[in-house]
XYZ file of C-alpha atoms in Angstrom:
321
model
C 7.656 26.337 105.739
C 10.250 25.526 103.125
C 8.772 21.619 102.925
C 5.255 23.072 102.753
C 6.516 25.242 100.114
C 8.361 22.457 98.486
C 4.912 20.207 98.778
C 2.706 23.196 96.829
C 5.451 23.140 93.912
C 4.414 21.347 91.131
C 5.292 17.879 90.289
C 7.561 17.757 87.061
C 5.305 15.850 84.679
C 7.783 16.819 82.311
C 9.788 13.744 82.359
C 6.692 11.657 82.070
C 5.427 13.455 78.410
C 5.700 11.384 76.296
C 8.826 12.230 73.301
C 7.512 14.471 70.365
C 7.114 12.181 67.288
C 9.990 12.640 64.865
C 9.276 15.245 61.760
C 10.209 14.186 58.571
C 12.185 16.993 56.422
C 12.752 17.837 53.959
C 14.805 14.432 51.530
C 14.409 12.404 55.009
C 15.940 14.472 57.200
C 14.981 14.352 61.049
C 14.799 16.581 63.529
C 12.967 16.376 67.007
C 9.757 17.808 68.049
C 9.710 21.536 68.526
C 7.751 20.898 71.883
C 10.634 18.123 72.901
C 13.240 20.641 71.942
C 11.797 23.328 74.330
C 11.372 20.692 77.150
C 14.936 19.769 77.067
C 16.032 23.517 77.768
C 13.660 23.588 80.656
C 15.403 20.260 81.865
C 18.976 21.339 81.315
C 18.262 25.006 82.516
C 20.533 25.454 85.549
C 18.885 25.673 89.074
C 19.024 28.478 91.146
C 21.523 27.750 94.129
C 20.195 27.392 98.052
C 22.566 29.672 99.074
C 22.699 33.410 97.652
C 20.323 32.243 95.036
C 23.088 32.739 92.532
C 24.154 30.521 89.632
C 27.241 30.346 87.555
C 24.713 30.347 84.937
C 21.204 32.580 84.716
C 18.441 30.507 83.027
C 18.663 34.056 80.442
C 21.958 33.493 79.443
C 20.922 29.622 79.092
C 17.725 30.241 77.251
C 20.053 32.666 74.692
C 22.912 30.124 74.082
C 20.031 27.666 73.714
C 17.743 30.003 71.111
C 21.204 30.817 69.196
C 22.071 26.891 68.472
C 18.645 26.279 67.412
C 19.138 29.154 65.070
C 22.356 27.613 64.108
C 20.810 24.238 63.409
C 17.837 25.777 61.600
C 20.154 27.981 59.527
C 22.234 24.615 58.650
C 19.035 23.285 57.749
C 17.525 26.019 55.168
C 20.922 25.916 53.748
C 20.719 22.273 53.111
C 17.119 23.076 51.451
C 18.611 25.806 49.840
C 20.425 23.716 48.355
C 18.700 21.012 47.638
C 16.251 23.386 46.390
C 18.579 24.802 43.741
C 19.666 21.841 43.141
C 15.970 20.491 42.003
C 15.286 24.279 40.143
C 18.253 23.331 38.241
C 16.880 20.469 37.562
C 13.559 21.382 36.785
C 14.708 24.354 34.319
C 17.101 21.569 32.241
C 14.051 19.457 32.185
C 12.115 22.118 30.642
C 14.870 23.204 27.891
C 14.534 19.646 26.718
C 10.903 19.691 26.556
C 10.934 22.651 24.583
C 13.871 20.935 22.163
C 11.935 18.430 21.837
C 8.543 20.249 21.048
C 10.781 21.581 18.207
C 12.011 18.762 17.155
C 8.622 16.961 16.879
C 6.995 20.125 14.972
C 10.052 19.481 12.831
C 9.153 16.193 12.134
C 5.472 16.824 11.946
C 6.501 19.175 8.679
C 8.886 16.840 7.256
C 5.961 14.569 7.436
C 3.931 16.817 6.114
C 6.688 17.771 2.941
C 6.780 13.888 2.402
C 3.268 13.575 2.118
C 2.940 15.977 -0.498
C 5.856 14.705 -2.383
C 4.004 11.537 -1.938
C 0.934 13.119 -3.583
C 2.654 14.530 -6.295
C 4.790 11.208 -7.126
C 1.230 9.391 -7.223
C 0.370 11.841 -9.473
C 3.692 11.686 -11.835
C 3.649 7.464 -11.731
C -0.220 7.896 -12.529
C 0.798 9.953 -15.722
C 3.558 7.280 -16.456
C 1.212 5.144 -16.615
C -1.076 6.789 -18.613
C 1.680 7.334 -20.911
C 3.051 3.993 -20.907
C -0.470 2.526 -21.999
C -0.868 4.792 -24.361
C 2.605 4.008 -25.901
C 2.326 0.502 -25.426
C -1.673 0.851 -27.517
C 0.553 3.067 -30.137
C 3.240 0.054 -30.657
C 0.796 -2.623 -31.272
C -1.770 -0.341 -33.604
C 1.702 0.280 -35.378
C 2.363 -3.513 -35.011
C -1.240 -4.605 -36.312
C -0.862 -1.832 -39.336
C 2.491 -3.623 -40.124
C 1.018 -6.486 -40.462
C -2.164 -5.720 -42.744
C -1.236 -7.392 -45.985
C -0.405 -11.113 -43.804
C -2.940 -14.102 -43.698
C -2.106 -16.390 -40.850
C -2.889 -20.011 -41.297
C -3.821 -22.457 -38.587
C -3.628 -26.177 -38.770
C -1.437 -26.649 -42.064
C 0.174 -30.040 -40.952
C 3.662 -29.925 -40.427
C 5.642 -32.134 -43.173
C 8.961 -31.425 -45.017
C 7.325 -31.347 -48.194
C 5.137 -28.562 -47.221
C 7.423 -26.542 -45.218
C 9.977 -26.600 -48.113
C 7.042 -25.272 -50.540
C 4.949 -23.066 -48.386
C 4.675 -20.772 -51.083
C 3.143 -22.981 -53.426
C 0.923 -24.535 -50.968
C -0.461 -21.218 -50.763
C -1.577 -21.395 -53.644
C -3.048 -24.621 -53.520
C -5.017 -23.478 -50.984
C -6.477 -20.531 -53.107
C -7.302 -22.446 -55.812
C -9.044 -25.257 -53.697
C -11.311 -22.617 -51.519
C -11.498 -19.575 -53.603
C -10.702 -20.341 -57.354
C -13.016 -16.973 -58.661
C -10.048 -15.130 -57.530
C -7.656 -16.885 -59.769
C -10.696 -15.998 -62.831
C -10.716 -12.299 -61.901
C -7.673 -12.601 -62.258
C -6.243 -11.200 -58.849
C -2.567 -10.737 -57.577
C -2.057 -14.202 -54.869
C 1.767 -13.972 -55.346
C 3.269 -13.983 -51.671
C 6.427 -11.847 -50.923
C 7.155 -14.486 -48.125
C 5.819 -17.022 -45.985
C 7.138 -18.394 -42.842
C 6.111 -20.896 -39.805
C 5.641 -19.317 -36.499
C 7.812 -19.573 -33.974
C 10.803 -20.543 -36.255
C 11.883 -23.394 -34.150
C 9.781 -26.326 -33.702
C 8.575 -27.498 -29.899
C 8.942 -31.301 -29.442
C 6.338 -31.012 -26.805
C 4.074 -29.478 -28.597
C 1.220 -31.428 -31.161
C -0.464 -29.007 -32.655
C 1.279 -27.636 -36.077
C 2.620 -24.181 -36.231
C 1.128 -21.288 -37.861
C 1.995 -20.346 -40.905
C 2.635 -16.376 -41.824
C 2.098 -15.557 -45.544
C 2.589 -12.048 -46.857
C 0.832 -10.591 -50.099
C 1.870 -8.562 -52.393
C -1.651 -7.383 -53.103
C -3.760 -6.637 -49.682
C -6.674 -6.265 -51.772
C -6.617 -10.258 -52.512
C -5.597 -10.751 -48.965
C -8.760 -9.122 -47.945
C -10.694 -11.419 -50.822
C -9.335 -14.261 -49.581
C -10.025 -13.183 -45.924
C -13.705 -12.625 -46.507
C -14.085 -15.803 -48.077
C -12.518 -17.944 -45.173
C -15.180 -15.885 -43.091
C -18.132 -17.408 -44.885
C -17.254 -21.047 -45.179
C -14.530 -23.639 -43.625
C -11.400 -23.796 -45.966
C -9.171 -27.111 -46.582
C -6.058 -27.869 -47.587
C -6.209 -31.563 -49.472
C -9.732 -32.326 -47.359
C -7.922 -30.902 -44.482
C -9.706 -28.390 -42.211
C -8.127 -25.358 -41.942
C -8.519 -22.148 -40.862
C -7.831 -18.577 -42.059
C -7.507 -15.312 -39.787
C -5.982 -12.239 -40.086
C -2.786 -11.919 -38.752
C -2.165 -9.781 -35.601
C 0.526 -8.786 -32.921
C 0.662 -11.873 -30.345
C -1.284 -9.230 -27.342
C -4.369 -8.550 -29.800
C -4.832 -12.494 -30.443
C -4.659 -12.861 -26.797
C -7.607 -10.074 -26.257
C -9.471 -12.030 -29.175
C -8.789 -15.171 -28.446
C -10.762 -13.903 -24.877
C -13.456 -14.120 -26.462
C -13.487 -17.775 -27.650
C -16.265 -19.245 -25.373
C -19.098 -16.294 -26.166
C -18.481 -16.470 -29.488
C -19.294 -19.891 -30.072
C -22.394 -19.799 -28.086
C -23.555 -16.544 -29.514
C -23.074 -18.209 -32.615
C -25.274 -21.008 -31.516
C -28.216 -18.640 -30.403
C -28.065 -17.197 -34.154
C -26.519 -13.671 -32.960
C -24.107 -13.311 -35.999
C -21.280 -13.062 -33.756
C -18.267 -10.589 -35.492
C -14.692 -9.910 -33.863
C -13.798 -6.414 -34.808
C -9.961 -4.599 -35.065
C -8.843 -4.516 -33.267
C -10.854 -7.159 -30.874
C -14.473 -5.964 -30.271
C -16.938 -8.110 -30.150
C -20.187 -7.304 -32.078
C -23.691 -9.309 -32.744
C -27.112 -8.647 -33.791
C -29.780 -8.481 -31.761
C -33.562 -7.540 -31.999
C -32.549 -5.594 -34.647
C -29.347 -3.807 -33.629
C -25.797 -4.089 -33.865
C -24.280 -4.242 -30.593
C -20.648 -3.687 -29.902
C -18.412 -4.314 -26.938
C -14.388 -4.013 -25.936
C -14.503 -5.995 -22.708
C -16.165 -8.933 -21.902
C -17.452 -7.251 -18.670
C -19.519 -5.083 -20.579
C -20.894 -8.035 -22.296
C -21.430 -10.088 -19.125
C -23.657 -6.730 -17.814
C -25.680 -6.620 -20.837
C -26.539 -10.373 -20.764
C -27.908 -10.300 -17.271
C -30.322 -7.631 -18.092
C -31.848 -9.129 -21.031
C -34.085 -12.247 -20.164
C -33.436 -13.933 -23.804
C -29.661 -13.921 -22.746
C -29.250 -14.198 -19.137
C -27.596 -17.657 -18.188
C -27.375 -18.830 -21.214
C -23.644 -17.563 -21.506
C -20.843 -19.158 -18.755
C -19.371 -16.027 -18.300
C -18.209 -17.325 -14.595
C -16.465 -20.072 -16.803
C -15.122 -17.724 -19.136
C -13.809 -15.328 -16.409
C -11.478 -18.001 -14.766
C -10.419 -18.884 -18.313
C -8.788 -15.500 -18.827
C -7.357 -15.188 -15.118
């Protein structure tokens, strides 16, 4: 009986389950399979003795002792995660204090940006009015300059010779006499307070004679003898010369802009004028046209068939850059 009894008992297939896989906790941790766990304390349970069916051990008491170090290891465990746990809430709340610092700080720097901009505005603003005012001041000083200078003649192309630059005064008057006698007759003021060459020392490297300055005493004869020199070509001796009015350096420079459509407007018969202080005017189909910048010039010529291409203006633009 006790062998057939033995033979109806179930073979222990335990030992031929395969091991639980390993479970991953929590930062790598391993523990064994709660199926493997339980299959061990059925293993290691002690067997009821033969005997008395006694045991120093009851599979109870086993089964308790067992169920308490499982509860020790899993308490070990959730202490470890715990703390590990705390450890990344720490972390987490740190992270977000200095995500919120710096959220301030970059809405701080968004309005300092902001400030600088404006500041930015307003100093465009101030260095446009600067500017304004600096033109304007600058215009001021050479009208002033130009008014200074109303009663001078300056003469261009007076050859440069001792004897003449020792007697510019006289030679002054030699010049009146030769291209404008009637104003001697009328009896008109030519004295000269002073006359001067221009720059006062003399370039080496440079051929062409300096300008003379003269100054008269009477800017009513300056203005006779200026009119005159506009009509016809004066001489000193058989000499060509020429006689302008004399102006600050920057306003020759704007007139003297003006150089290579002047000549060919004179050519084409538009009376040609240079105005103070240096527009350019001419006549044309039976109006007076005026203009301060050769731009505006250049504009009008293309739209009128009689003048458009007959003036370089490309030329004359690379001239004055």
């Amino acid at each position: 009986m006790e062998n057939s009894t033995e033979a109806q008992k179930p073979q222990n297939t335990k030992k031929n389950k395969k091991k639980g896989a390993t479970l991953d906790t929590f930062y790598g941790a391993k523990i064994q399979n709660t199926e493997q766990i339980e299959d061990n304390i059925k293993e290691n349970a002690p067997k009821p003795s033969k005997g008395n069916g006694n045991s120093p051990q009851t599979y109870e008491e086993f089964e308790s002792e067992m169920t308490k170090k499982m509860e020790t290891f899993w308490e070990e465990k959730l202490e470890i995660m715990q703390k590990k746990f705390t450890h990344l809430q720490n972390q987490f709340d740190q992270t977000v204090k200095e995500n919120q610092a710096l959220k301030a700080r970059i809405r701080q720097l968004e309005d300092n940006d902001r400030v600088k901009e404006q500041e930015s505005i307003k100093q465009s603003q101030n260095t446009k009015k600067l500017e304004e005012n600096i033109k304007y001041l600058t215009d001021k000083v050479i009208d002033l300059e130009n008014r200074g200078r109303r009663d001078n003649l300056r003469i261009i192309g007076l050859p440069e010779k001792p004897e003449i630059n020792t007697k510019l005064d006289m030679v002054i008057q030699d010049i009146i006499k030769e291209n404008c006698p009637e104003i001697l007759e009328q009896g008109g003021n030519t004295a000269t307070d002073r006359a001067h060459r221009t720059p006062s020392t003399l370039n080496p490297q440079k051929t062409t004679p300096r300008n003379v300055i003269a100054k008269f005493q009477s800017s009513q004869t300056k203005e006779k003898i200026l009119q005159e020199a506009r009509k016809r070509q004066f001489r000193y001796k058989g000499m060509p010369i020429r006689v302008t009015q004399d102006l600050a350096s920057s306003t020759l420079n704007d007139r003297k802009a003006w150089n290579m459509i002047f000549r060919k407007a004179r050519e084409l018969g538009l009376q040609p004028r240079i105005s103070y202080p240096a527009k350019l005017t001419i006549y044309f189909q039976g109006k007076v046209w005026a203009f301060n910048k050769i731009e505006d010039f250049q504009l009008f010529a293309k739209k009128r068939p009689e003048l458009c291409g007959k003036f370089d203006t490309e030329n004359q633009r690379a001239r004055n850059t």
